[in-house]
mmCIF file of C-alpha atoms in Angstrom:
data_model
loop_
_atom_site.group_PDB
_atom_site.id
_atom_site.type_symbol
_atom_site.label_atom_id
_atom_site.label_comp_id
_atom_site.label_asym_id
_atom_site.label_seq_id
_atom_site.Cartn_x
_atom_site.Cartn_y
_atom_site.Cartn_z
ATOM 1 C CA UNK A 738 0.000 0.000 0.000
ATOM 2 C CA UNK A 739 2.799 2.270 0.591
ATOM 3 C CA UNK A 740 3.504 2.431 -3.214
ATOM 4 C CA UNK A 741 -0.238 4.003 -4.038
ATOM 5 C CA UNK A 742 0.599 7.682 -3.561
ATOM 6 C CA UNK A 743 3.880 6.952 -6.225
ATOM 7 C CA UNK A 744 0.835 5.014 -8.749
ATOM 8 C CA UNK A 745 -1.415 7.971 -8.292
ATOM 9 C CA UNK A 746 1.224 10.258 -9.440
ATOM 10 C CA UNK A 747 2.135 8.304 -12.400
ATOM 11 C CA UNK A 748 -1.263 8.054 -13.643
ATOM 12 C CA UNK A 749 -2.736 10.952 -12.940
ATOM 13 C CA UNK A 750 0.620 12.262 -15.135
ATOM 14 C CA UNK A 751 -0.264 9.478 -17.756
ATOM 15 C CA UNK A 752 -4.145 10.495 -17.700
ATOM 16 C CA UNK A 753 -2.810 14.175 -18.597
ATOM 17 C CA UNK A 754 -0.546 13.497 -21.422
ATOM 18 C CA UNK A 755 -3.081 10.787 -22.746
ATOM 19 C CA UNK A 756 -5.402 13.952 -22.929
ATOM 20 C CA UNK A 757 -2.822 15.571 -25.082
ATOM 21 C CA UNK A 758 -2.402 12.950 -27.269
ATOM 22 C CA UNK A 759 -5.976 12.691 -28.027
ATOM 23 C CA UNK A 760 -6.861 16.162 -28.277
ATOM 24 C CA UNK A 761 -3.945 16.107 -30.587
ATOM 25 C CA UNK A 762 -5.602 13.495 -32.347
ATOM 26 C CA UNK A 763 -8.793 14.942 -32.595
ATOM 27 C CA UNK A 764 -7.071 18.163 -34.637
ATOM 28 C CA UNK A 765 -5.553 15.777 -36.890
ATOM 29 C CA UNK A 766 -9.147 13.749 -37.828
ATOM 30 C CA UNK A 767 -11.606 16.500 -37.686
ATOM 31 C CA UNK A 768 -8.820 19.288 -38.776
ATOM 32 C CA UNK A 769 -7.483 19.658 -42.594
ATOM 33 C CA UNK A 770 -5.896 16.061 -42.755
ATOM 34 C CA UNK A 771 -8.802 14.386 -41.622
ATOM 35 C CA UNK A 772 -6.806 10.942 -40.679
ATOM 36 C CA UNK A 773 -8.448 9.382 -37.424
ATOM 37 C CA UNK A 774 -5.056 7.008 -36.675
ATOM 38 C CA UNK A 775 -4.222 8.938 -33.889
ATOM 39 C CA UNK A 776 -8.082 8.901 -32.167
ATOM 40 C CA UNK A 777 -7.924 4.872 -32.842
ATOM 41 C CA UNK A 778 -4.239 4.861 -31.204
ATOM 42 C CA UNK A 779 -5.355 7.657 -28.251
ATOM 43 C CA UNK A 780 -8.585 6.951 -27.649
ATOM 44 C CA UNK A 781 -8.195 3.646 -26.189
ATOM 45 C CA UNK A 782 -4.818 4.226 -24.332
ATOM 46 C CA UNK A 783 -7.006 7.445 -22.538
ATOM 47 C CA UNK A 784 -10.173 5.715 -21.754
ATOM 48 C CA UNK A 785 -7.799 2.988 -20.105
ATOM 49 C CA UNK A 786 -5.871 5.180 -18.320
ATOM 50 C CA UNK A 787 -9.171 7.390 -17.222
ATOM 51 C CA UNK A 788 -10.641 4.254 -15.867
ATOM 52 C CA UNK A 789 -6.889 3.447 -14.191
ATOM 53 C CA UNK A 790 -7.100 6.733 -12.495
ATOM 54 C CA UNK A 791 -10.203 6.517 -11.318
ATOM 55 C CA UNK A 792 -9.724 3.284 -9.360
ATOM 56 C CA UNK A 793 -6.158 4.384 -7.824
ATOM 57 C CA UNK A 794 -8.187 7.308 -7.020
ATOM 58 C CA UNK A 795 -10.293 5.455 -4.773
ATOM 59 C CA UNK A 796 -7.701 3.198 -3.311
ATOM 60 C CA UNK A 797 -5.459 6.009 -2.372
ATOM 61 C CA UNK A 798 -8.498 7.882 -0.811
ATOM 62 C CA UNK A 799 -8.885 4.938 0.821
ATOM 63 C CA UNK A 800 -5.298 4.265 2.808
ATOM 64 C CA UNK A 801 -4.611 8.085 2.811
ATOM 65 C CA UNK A 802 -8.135 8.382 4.764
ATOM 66 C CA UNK A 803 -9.171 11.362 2.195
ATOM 67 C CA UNK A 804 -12.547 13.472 3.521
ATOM 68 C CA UNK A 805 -15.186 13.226 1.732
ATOM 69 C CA UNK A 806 -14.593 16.085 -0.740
ATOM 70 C CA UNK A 807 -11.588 15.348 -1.307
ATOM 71 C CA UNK A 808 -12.160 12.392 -3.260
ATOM 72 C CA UNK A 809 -15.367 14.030 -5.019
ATOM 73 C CA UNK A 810 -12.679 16.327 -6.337
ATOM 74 C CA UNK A 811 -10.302 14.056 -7.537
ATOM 75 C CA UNK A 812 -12.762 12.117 -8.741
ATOM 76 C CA UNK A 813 -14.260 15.153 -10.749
ATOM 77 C CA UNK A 814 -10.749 16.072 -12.021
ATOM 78 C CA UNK A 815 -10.630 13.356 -13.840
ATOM 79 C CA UNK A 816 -12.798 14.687 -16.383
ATOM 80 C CA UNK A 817 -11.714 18.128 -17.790
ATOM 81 C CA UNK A 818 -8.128 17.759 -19.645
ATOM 82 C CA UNK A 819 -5.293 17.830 -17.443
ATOM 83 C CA UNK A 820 -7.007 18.679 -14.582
ATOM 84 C CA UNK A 821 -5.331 15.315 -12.546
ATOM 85 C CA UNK A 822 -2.126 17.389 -12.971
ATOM 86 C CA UNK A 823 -3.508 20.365 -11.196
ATOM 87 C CA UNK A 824 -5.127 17.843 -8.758
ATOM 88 C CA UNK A 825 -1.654 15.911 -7.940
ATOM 89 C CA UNK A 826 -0.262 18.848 -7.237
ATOM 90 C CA UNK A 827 -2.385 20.469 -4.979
ATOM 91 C CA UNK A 828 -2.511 17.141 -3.274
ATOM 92 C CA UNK A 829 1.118 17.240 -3.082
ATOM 93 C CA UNK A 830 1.411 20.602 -1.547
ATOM 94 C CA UNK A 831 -1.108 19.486 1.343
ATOM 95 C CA UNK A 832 0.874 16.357 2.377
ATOM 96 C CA UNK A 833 -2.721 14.168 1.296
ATOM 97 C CA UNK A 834 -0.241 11.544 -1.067
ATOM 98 C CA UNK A 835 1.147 10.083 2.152
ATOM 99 C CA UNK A 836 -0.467 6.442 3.376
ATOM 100 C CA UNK A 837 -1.981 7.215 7.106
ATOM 101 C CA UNK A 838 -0.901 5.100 10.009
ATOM 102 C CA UNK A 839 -2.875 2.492 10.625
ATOM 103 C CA UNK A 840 -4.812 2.994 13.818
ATOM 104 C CA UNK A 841 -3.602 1.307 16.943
ATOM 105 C CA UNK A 842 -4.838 -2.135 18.423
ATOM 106 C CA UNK A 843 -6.407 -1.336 21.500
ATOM 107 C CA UNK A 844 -4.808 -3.817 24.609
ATOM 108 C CA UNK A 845 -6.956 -5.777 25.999
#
């Protein structure tokens, strides 16, 4: 468990640059070339990588013991383009990609 913060990060940096790709994508089959190779190539690589983020999401929110709204707005962040970026960092900056301690056995 202690490598899910490091997996979030990675994906939610994948997730981003799979939005680039696309987007680029997208320019190339409904631009002046009109070629859709690069939606057939992107498309797939994003949606698994959107889905991939959205279940490290709720993994890390779970060991990390994320409120409530905190995972709503990662979750959420998955949506616009490279708003997981903007989300990893301000996760980041607030210490919430560290795995909490578990909580203590009580002695009997």
């Amino acid at each position: 468990m202690r490598r899910v913060p490091a997996l979030f990060a990675a994906i939610a940096i994948a997730e981003a640059c799979s939005w680039a790709a696309l987007l680029i994508g997208m320019f190339f089959k409904y631009g002046p070339v009109g070629d859709e190779i690069g939606v057939r190539i992107a498309g797939p690589v994003h949606g698994a990588l959107f889905t991939a983020y959205l279940a490290v999401t709720v993994v890390l929110a779970r060991v990390a013991r994320w409120k409530w709204w905190v995972t709503l707005l990662a979750l959420a962040c998955s949506v616009p383009p490279f708003a997981t970026l903007v989300f990893e960092r301000w996760a980041r900056s607030r210490g919430l990609l560290t795995v909490a301690e578990p909580e203590p056995v009580p002695q009997v």
